[in-house]
C-alpha atoms as one frame of an Amber mdcrd trajectory, in Angstrom:
protein
  88.326  43.917-223.977  87.661  41.970-220.790  87.323  44.105-217.659  89.343
  42.871-214.680  87.337  41.211-211.951  87.011  43.101-208.676  87.996  41.679
-205.337  85.536  40.286-202.810  83.508  42.521-200.544  85.414  43.694-197.475
  83.891  42.044-194.395  86.721  42.683-191.926  86.274  45.314-189.194  88.975
  47.952-188.656  92.095  46.689-186.876  94.043  48.611-184.240  97.582  49.254
-185.478  98.951  51.805-183.024  98.179  53.636-179.779  99.678  56.828-178.358
  99.292  58.117-174.800  99.559  61.886-174.352 100.302  62.837-170.729  99.664
  66.012-168.750 102.731  68.224-168.418 102.684  68.579-164.631 101.277  65.318
-163.225 102.348  63.022-166.074  98.932  61.390-166.135  97.031  60.306-169.189
  95.222  63.181-170.849  94.516  61.979-174.381  94.558  58.582-176.020  95.041
  58.176-179.779  93.958  54.833-181.252  94.974  54.371-184.907  93.291  51.811
-187.157  94.238  50.320-190.516  91.458  52.157-192.385  89.214  55.179-192.095
  86.585  54.881-189.387  83.289  56.426-188.301  81.099  56.341-185.218  78.295
  53.858-184.601  75.980  54.681-181.668  79.096  55.731-179.801  77.467  57.358
-176.782  75.187  54.358-176.212  77.935  51.748-176.420  81.136  53.380-175.154
  82.113  52.969-171.502  85.105  52.627-169.221  85.578  50.392-166.223  85.988
  51.719-163.602  83.651  54.474-164.856  85.287  57.787-165.756  83.226  60.957
-166.102  83.792  63.860-168.479  85.262  62.026-171.453  85.171  63.517-174.936
  86.066  61.942-178.257  86.508  62.729-181.927  87.479  60.887-185.079  89.797
  62.079-187.825  90.395  59.735-190.725  91.619  56.504-189.133  92.307  57.843
-185.605  90.013  57.849-182.594  90.991  60.490-180.051  89.704  60.033-176.479
  90.308  62.879-174.019  90.018  62.511-170.249  89.045  65.794-168.630  89.396
  64.284-165.147  92.602  62.671-163.935  92.602  58.894-163.719  92.974  57.410
-160.259  96.451  56.146-159.487  97.203  52.433-159.229  94.068  51.388-161.116
  93.840  49.465-164.375  91.108  50.871-166.613  89.283  49.092-169.417  87.929
  51.065-172.374  85.173  49.251-174.251  84.645  50.095-177.913  82.231  47.247
-178.640  79.920  48.314-181.471  81.213  51.910-181.264  83.221  52.120-184.500
  82.839  50.889-188.061  84.748  51.400-191.270  83.581  54.032-193.732  83.459
  51.884-196.855  81.411  48.831-195.843  80.266  49.685-192.302  81.961  46.672
-190.695  81.561  46.978-186.927  84.308  46.465-184.368  82.981  43.918-181.871
  84.367  42.587-178.599  87.114  45.191-178.513  88.571  46.527-175.264  91.705
  48.512-174.522  93.420  48.486-171.131  95.150  51.451-169.519  97.393  51.075
-166.482  97.547  54.208-164.354 100.773  53.147-162.698 104.386  52.511-163.619
 104.591  48.853-164.578 108.348  48.919-164.024 107.968  49.954-160.382 104.952
  47.974-159.255 102.931  44.948-160.228  99.317  45.274-159.099  97.416  42.006
-159.042  94.012  42.084-160.740  91.342  39.420-161.005  88.734  38.296-163.512
  85.066  37.468-163.186  82.888  35.997-165.914  79.192  35.287-165.918  75.963
  34.909-167.812  72.745  36.893-167.538  69.410  35.122-168.050  65.789  36.119
-167.673  64.432  34.402-164.557  61.032  33.746-166.180  61.959  32.682-169.722
  65.598  31.664-169.142  66.497  33.502-172.358  69.794  35.407-172.545  69.672
  39.088-171.614  71.721  41.159-174.070  73.076  44.678-173.710  72.395  44.996
-169.981  74.715  46.870-167.642  76.422  44.587-165.131  77.949  46.462-162.206
  80.143  45.684-159.238  80.104  47.759-156.056  82.231  47.677-152.937  80.511
  45.461-150.387  80.405  48.450-148.014  77.900  50.304-150.223  74.381  50.160
-148.745  71.722  48.502-150.903  69.447  51.534-150.512  71.851  53.838-152.381
  73.556  51.341-154.695  71.617  52.189-157.858  72.318  55.888-157.337  76.059
  55.380-156.813  78.821  55.153-159.402  79.911  51.496-159.493  83.437  50.263
-158.950  83.372  48.313-162.235  80.954  48.045-165.153  80.523  45.964-168.284
  77.755  45.021-170.693  76.268  41.623-171.514  76.665  40.354-175.069  74.060
  38.712-177.319  74.468  35.406-175.480  74.074  37.090-172.082  77.764  36.676
-171.318  79.781  39.317-169.492  83.278  39.636-168.069  85.388  41.833-165.804
  89.144  41.605-166.235  90.709  44.214-163.974  89.236  43.748-160.486  91.482
  44.475-157.534  91.274  42.303-154.416  88.240  42.930-152.236  84.631  42.004
-151.500  81.914  43.173-153.868  78.206  43.179-154.637  77.034  42.579-158.188
  73.846  43.778-159.894  72.571  44.395-163.412  70.073  46.769-165.004  68.693
  47.346-168.474  68.399  50.790-170.007  70.673  53.312-171.668  72.832  54.080
-168.636  73.773  52.470-165.341  71.420  54.673-163.324  68.309  52.807-162.174
  64.956  53.748-163.691  61.627  52.336-162.548  61.023  50.475-165.800  64.447
  48.772-165.789  64.874  45.007-165.637  67.300  44.151-162.823  69.203  41.311
-161.211  71.393  40.882-158.174  73.285  38.236-156.258  72.659  37.471-152.598
  76.231  36.294-152.117  79.416  38.263-151.526  81.674  38.327-154.586  85.247
  37.771-153.439  87.757  38.920-156.062  90.335  36.225-156.677  88.076  33.473
-155.342  84.901  33.816-157.388  85.455  33.573-161.128  82.081  32.491-162.553
  78.544  33.630-161.706  75.019  33.255-163.061  72.519  36.100-162.644  68.760
  35.969-163.236  66.925  39.148-164.169  63.392  40.119-163.248  60.956  42.962
-163.742  60.119  44.456-160.325  56.825  45.760-161.751  55.689  42.380-163.132
  52.175  41.319-162.158  50.820  37.844-162.847  47.906  37.717-165.253  45.626
  34.828-164.272  44.101  34.805-167.773  47.387  33.344-169.033  46.384  30.019
-167.446  43.709  27.910-169.175  43.838  24.873-166.845  41.334  22.836-168.826
  40.001  20.185-166.416  37.209  18.967-168.725  39.414  16.410-170.464  38.193
  12.878-169.714  40.347  11.066-172.239  43.991  11.727-172.700  47.331  10.775
-171.307  49.249  11.347-168.114  52.692  12.634-167.196  54.817  11.616-164.221
  57.988  13.512-163.400  60.596  11.881-161.199  62.727  14.748-160.053  64.852
  16.319-157.338  62.390  19.183-156.793  61.796  19.966-153.149  59.406  22.203
-151.239  56.331  23.736-152.871  56.410  23.676-156.670  54.015  24.256-159.556
  54.307  22.153-162.719  52.919  23.701-165.894  52.252  22.316-169.375  52.347
  24.978-172.078  51.389  25.212-175.726  51.907  28.322-177.838  52.975  30.312
-174.790  49.697  29.537-172.945  49.546  27.418-169.787  47.126  24.588-170.637
  47.404  22.709-167.355  49.109  23.227-164.031  49.295  21.364-160.745  50.727
  22.306-157.360  52.799  19.843-155.349  54.539  19.831-151.992  57.427  17.633
-150.829  56.921  14.596-153.012  59.184  12.450-155.166  56.720  11.851-158.024
  54.776  14.595-159.775  51.824  13.228-161.762  49.443  15.168-164.010  46.420
  13.312-165.383  43.798  13.808-168.086  46.111  15.748-170.393  44.810  16.355
-173.914  47.017  14.887-176.626  49.677  16.939-178.343  53.060  18.554-177.848
  53.887  20.595-174.740  56.603  22.636-173.131  57.040  21.639-169.490  58.227
  24.047-166.854  58.272  24.125-163.081  58.684  26.943-160.599  59.245  27.046
-156.885  56.083  28.415-155.287  57.629  29.816-152.118  54.506  31.681-150.953
  52.074  28.919-152.040  49.874  31.263-154.073  49.934  29.163-157.255  51.560
  31.924-159.320  55.118  32.789-160.260  56.252  35.859-158.302  58.873  38.385
-159.331  61.736  39.573-157.133  62.215  42.559-154.842  65.625  44.207-154.579
  64.746  46.274-151.487  63.866  43.078-149.619  66.752  41.175-151.265  64.250
  38.614-152.519  64.982  36.804-155.758  62.278  35.942-158.259  60.891  32.462
-157.696  63.108  29.895-159.406  61.907  28.607-162.764  63.177  25.651-164.777
  62.264  24.322-168.232  62.422  20.697-169.334  65.058  20.672-172.105  62.811
  19.093-174.755  59.191  19.290-175.837  57.098  16.303-174.763  54.315  14.486
-176.625  51.189  13.285-174.828  49.274  10.420-176.445  45.843   9.081-175.537
  45.889   6.344-172.885  49.677   6.654-172.577  51.462   7.228-169.296  54.625
   9.218-169.972  57.305   9.024-167.299  60.328  11.362-167.305  63.416  11.688
-165.135  64.233  15.365-164.588  67.229  16.325-162.491  67.457  20.090-162.086
  70.690  20.176-160.021  70.059  22.912-157.524  66.578  24.022-158.530
């Protein structure tokens, strides 16, 4: 007897098939939300990943078979569109397939009587020093009227989280002027060890639709031992960068994460480094605003960004007695 072959392994996450809104008896506002999926589900780091935008306090949840029940103990504000994020909150019971990039919108107004215009904002979050994507950071928008001194201790107007590529998006912003910041950590309350970012510009809903934020560690201190700066080389090659840098900049050649050589320049069109030992290098440049020869982190209280850093897109190779010349346009560096 030949046993029948089994089907392939299930790799699909649970799919939403139905939603039910249970309203309060007196005010007719949303009290409980039932989200039904096409298979039995279970939690996955629910409390760490679940959030609403705008933020809503005092929410409880439970799962029974294939239904997620979300209960709002506080009434939702009228005339606001809420987003519920379930990214990485739920997985199926059999194979543990995670639901990713899943949001559910709730309108706290009668769509037949009014049409409230909302706006979108997308962006990307990068580390200001390494330029690597920052994943799983809170990105928050506040009314422009909120003072900077109390912003990180205030509930934001809107929140979202950055994905693995550093991308983030808001899809339900009402017209107005906003400030935008980000923090790392488990919640959107600032802690001293958190990595942060902010924008110096006013975010105008409906006008601004794309933004780039650069994070920094406010506690970062430069370690001078990270820089070798070997000046004993008598034979080697040279590198000349023709670029649109302006002001005071520092050019660094790196190998294995260590700065092998660096030179400071001010207001010049050509940036030449000589007596470079042969081999492959990563080239980066930063704007040395305070002329101290080191990259400096930012300061939110003073609304000072970290010094701008840029990386040449490819590794370079230095050969003995060769003069390497590169064009490097940074477009806004």
